[in-house]
Amino acid sequence: MNGPALPPGAVRRLAEDVRGPVLLPGDPEYAEHVDGFDRAVEHRPALVVAVANADDVVASVRFARDHGLGVAVQATGHGACLPADERAIFLDSRAMDGVRVDPERRTARLEAGVLWQDVIPLAAEYGLAPLNGSAPFVGAVSYTLGGGIGVLSRRYGYAADHVRRIEVVTADGELRVADEEENPDLFWALRGGKGNFGVVTAIEVELMEVSRLYGGGLWFPAESVRDVLHLYRTWAARVPEEMSSSFFMLDWPDVDGVPDELRGRFALHLRLCYLGAPEEGERLIRPLREVAPTLLDTVADIPYTRVGSIHNDPPTPGSYYINNFQLTTLDEGTVEAVLALVGPGTKSAVSLEVRHLGGALSRPPRVPNAVAHGPAQFQVYSAGVLGIGEDELVYEGHDRVLATLAPWSTGTRMLNFMAGIAHTDPADVREAYTAEAYDRLLSLKKTWDPGNTFRFNHNIPPAA
């Protein structure tokens, strides 16, 4: 479907009104601004604005309003979902990278394009830490608005639980503030509803008094995986909420960048993070160290600035097919099912992470938001690489993951882990919320964005 014709004079006036460049298809820098981390989502908008500040966002949203366009927003493209097409104006927010830390209030103000790796070292200067995710190179604002689970979350809850203030441009082109006192319904919806209610230009978040962690990874060889995982499932049920963990297994490629101990062999990566004294952390993980010899052990007392080394997520863009859902438990049957799916010898085209939830993630926050604080104890995240000649194997692998683990599934998902082309239907998005929260989101969408201007996302359509 072709989008509305844009008068050249109107585009020229927009370019004069904003500080950032305005680009059309065919312009040399167009692709550079629309290509994100997940290349399976191919954006081809009518025009791109590399917004430099909130005024640029206001001008761009008003342009969209006046010319019948939808609005798409991207910082890094990790959470890309529906591609922006010729009916969209595309806002690249990477240039909005201002960070301001207030050590006395223990807060940080983050602009729309800020990455967690921009925030972590600045907060660390004052012995503070944000509730960032496992990958520091992800956009901080989108991550937080989608909920946000990281290595501190079992202790402190979702990142969205600790937002104090939001600055947002709504569909009418107005820059507004949303907090507990001002526009509280919008404040509730944005924290969990992500990009459905406006373009967030900045957020103020709480910082935690954390300067060090006892964390890292334990890698186990193929012959030990079954014993390790069966111990892990009973171990995870007993640890305090200051301990976060997850596991991931893979036939590690024989390429540069992979540690020599792992190159060309199957290994289980057990990720661990304890928020407390190193001696207590060592005591808690001792059973895991003793169950079998490790190929590699990097668990140590580390400064928070090295938090990204715990998961060591790859920063390389690519085309991915991603799935995510939550589990009621991790019992003997679940472990055996996981091993049958992606264990040693399976040669699966899909990799799978299981992350421990519970703790503060199950408790409602002081200021309610749209995020589902449910009883799920674990989360499954599966991913496969597209475009390397194994697409059908990837799709089939994901179908097997869903079918095999269905007996333990809660039927719920986490919005931030639904990135990519796999879950673009509103019925999938609905599974990220409680029934009551979703109904309220539908109603608020009708209030704040009745024309569904913000639809190139995990969309919540306006209530009929």
PDB file of N, CA, C and O in Angstrom, residues 315-340:
ATOM      1  N   PRO A 315      27.110  -8.389  20.576  1.00  0.00           N
ATOM      2  CA  PRO A 315      26.608  -7.097  20.107  1.00  0.00           C
ATOM      3  C   PRO A 315      26.390  -7.021  18.603  1.00  0.00           C
ATOM      4  O   PRO A 315      26.099  -5.955  18.077  1.00  0.00           O
ATOM      5  N   THR A 316      26.512  -8.150  17.909  1.00  0.00           N
ATOM      6  CA  THR A 316      26.506  -8.133  16.445  1.00  0.00           C
ATOM      7  C   THR A 316      25.091  -8.105  15.890  1.00  0.00           C
ATOM      8  O   THR A 316      24.287  -8.995  16.193  1.00  0.00           O
ATOM      9  N   PRO A 317      24.754  -7.119  15.043  1.00  0.00           N
ATOM     10  CA  PRO A 317      23.436  -7.105  14.393  1.00  0.00           C
ATOM     11  C   PRO A 317      23.268  -8.323  13.488  1.00  0.00           C
ATOM     12  O   PRO A 317      24.251  -8.891  12.976  1.00  0.00           O
ATOM     13  N   GLY A 318      22.028  -8.726  13.281  1.00  0.00           N
ATOM     14  CA  GLY A 318      21.732  -9.857  12.408  1.00  0.00           C
ATOM     15  C   GLY A 318      20.236 -10.010  12.255  1.00  0.00           C
ATOM     16  O   GLY A 318      19.447  -9.208  12.777  1.00  0.00           O
ATOM     17  N   SER A 319      19.835 -11.048  11.544  1.00  0.00           N
ATOM     18  CA  SER A 319      18.414 -11.351  11.366  1.00  0.00           C
ATOM     19  C   SER A 319      18.047 -12.507  12.292  1.00  0.00           C
ATOM     20  O   SER A 319      18.636 -13.584  12.195  1.00  0.00           O
ATOM     21  N   TYR A 320      17.080 -12.262  13.163  1.00  0.00           N
ATOM     22  CA  TYR A 320      16.767 -13.235  14.208  1.00  0.00           C
ATOM     23  C   TYR A 320      15.275 -13.566  14.232  1.00  0.00           C
ATOM     24  O   TYR A 320      14.431 -12.755  13.844  1.00  0.00           O
ATOM     25  N   TYR A 321      14.979 -14.776  14.707  1.00  0.00           N
ATOM     26  CA  TYR A 321      13.605 -15.176  14.985  1.00  0.00           C
ATOM     27  C   TYR A 321      13.560 -15.551  16.456  1.00  0.00           C
ATOM     28  O   TYR A 321      14.286 -16.452  16.904  1.00  0.00           O
ATOM     29  N   ILE A 322      12.728 -14.836  17.223  1.00  0.00           N
ATOM     30  CA  ILE A 322      12.792 -14.884  18.682  1.00  0.00           C
ATOM     31  C   ILE A 322      11.446 -15.286  19.258  1.00  0.00           C
ATOM     32  O   ILE A 322      10.386 -14.879  18.763  1.00  0.00           O
ATOM     33  N   ASN A 323      11.487 -16.078  20.328  1.00  0.00           N
ATOM     34  CA  ASN A 323      10.276 -16.476  21.037  1.00  0.00           C
ATOM     35  C   ASN A 323      10.514 -16.320  22.533  1.00  0.00           C
ATOM     36  O   ASN A 323      11.658 -16.334  22.999  1.00  0.00           O
ATOM     37  N   ASN A 324       9.462 -16.168  23.280  1.00  0.00           N
ATOM     38  CA  ASN A 324       9.587 -16.027  24.723  1.00  0.00           C
ATOM     39  C   ASN A 324       8.270 -16.360  25.405  1.00  0.00           C
ATOM     40  O   ASN A 324       7.194 -16.049  24.901  1.00  0.00           O
ATOM     41  N   PHE A 325       8.359 -17.071  26.507  1.00  0.00           N
ATOM     42  CA  PHE A 325       7.190 -17.320  27.348  1.00  0.00           C
ATOM     43  C   PHE A 325       7.687 -17.715  28.731  1.00  0.00           C
ATOM     44  O   PHE A 325       8.881 -17.960  28.940  1.00  0.00           O
ATOM     45  N   GLN A 326       6.762 -17.768  29.675  1.00  0.00           N
ATOM     46  CA  GLN A 326       7.139 -17.988  31.062  1.00  0.00           C
ATOM     47  C   GLN A 326       6.667 -19.348  31.550  1.00  0.00           C
ATOM     48  O   GLN A 326       5.717 -19.934  31.019  1.00  0.00           O
ATOM     49  N   LEU A 327       7.367 -19.852  32.574  1.00  0.00           N
ATOM     50  CA  LEU A 327       7.121 -21.189  33.104  1.00  0.00           C
ATOM     51  C   LEU A 327       6.647 -21.130  34.546  1.00  0.00           C
ATOM     52  O   LEU A 327       7.080 -20.271  35.327  1.00  0.00           O
ATOM     53  N   THR A 328       5.783 -22.060  34.899  1.00  0.00           N
ATOM     54  CA  THR A 328       5.313 -22.159  36.277  1.00  0.00           C
ATOM     55  C   THR A 328       6.397 -22.673  37.205  1.00  0.00           C
ATOM     56  O   THR A 328       6.457 -22.303  38.378  1.00  0.00           O
ATOM     57  N   THR A 329       7.265 -23.534  36.679  1.00  0.00           N
ATOM     58  CA  THR A 329       8.291 -24.161  37.503  1.00  0.00           C
ATOM     59  C   THR A 329       9.389 -24.717  36.612  1.00  0.00           C
ATOM     60  O   THR A 329       9.243 -24.770  35.379  1.00  0.00           O
ATOM     61  N   LEU A 330      10.462 -25.137  37.221  1.00  0.00           N
ATOM     62  CA  LEU A 330      11.529 -25.869  36.527  1.00  0.00           C
ATOM     63  C   LEU A 330      11.737 -27.150  37.323  1.00  0.00           C
ATOM     64  O   LEU A 330      12.464 -27.170  38.307  1.00  0.00           O
ATOM     65  N   ASP A 331      11.049 -28.205  36.902  1.00  0.00           N
ATOM     66  CA  ASP A 331      11.136 -29.462  37.631  1.00  0.00           C
ATOM     67  C   ASP A 331      11.895 -30.498  36.799  1.00  0.00           C
ATOM     68  O   ASP A 331      12.483 -30.173  35.763  1.00  0.00           O
ATOM     69  N   GLU A 332      11.885 -31.726  37.250  1.00  0.00           N
ATOM     70  CA  GLU A 332      12.630 -32.775  36.555  1.00  0.00           C
ATOM     71  C   GLU A 332      12.168 -32.920  35.109  1.00  0.00           C
ATOM     72  O   GLU A 332      12.977 -33.056  34.185  1.00  0.00           O
ATOM     73  N   GLY A 333      10.855 -32.879  34.906  1.00  0.00           N
ATOM     74  CA  GLY A 333      10.327 -33.011  33.553  1.00  0.00           C
ATOM     75  C   GLY A 333      10.703 -31.849  32.657  1.00  0.00           C
ATOM     76  O   GLY A 333      10.997 -32.040  31.468  1.00  0.00           O
ATOM     77  N   THR A 334      10.694 -30.642  33.216  1.00  0.00           N
ATOM     78  CA  THR A 334      11.079 -29.471  32.417  1.00  0.00           C
ATOM     79  C   THR A 334      12.518 -29.577  31.954  1.00  0.00           C
ATOM     80  O   THR A 334      12.836 -29.307  30.789  1.00  0.00           O
ATOM     81  N   VAL A 335      13.406 -29.962  32.875  1.00  0.00           N
ATOM     82  CA  VAL A 335      14.822 -30.088  32.522  1.00  0.00           C
ATOM     83  C   VAL A 335      15.013 -31.122  31.419  1.00  0.00           C
ATOM     84  O   VAL A 335      15.747 -30.890  30.447  1.00  0.00           O
ATOM     85  N   GLU A 336      14.359 -32.253  31.527  1.00  0.00           N
ATOM     86  CA  GLU A 336      14.491 -33.283  30.500  1.00  0.00           C
ATOM     87  C   GLU A 336      13.939 -32.798  29.163  1.00  0.00           C
ATOM     88  O   GLU A 336      14.494 -33.114  28.099  1.00  0.00           O
ATOM     89  N   ALA A 337      12.873 -32.023  29.205  1.00  0.00           N
ATOM     90  CA  ALA A 337      12.316 -31.481  27.966  1.00  0.00           C
ATOM     91  C   ALA A 337      13.282 -30.501  27.319  1.00  0.00           C
ATOM     92  O   ALA A 337      13.478 -30.510  26.096  1.00  0.00           O
ATOM     93  N   VAL A 338      13.909 -29.649  28.135  1.00  0.00           N
ATOM     94  CA  VAL A 338      14.895 -28.701  27.612  1.00  0.00           C
ATOM     95  C   VAL A 338      16.078 -29.439  26.986  1.00  0.00           C
ATOM     96  O   VAL A 338      16.561 -29.082  25.906  1.00  0.00           O
ATOM     97  N   LEU A 339      16.548 -30.487  27.650  1.00  0.00           N
ATOM     98  CA  LEU A 339      17.666 -31.265  27.120  1.00  0.00           C
ATOM     99  C   LEU A 339      17.306 -31.919  25.790  1.00  0.00           C
ATOM    100  O   LEU A 339      18.130 -31.993  24.876  1.00  0.00           O
ATOM    101  N   ALA A 340      16.059 -32.388  25.683  1.00  0.00           N
ATOM    102  CA  ALA A 340      15.626 -33.006  24.424  1.00  0.00           C
ATOM    103  C   ALA A 340      15.556 -31.987  23.298  1.00  0.00           C
ATOM    104  O   ALA A 340      15.749 -32.330  22.123  1.00  0.00           O
TER     105      ALA A 340
END
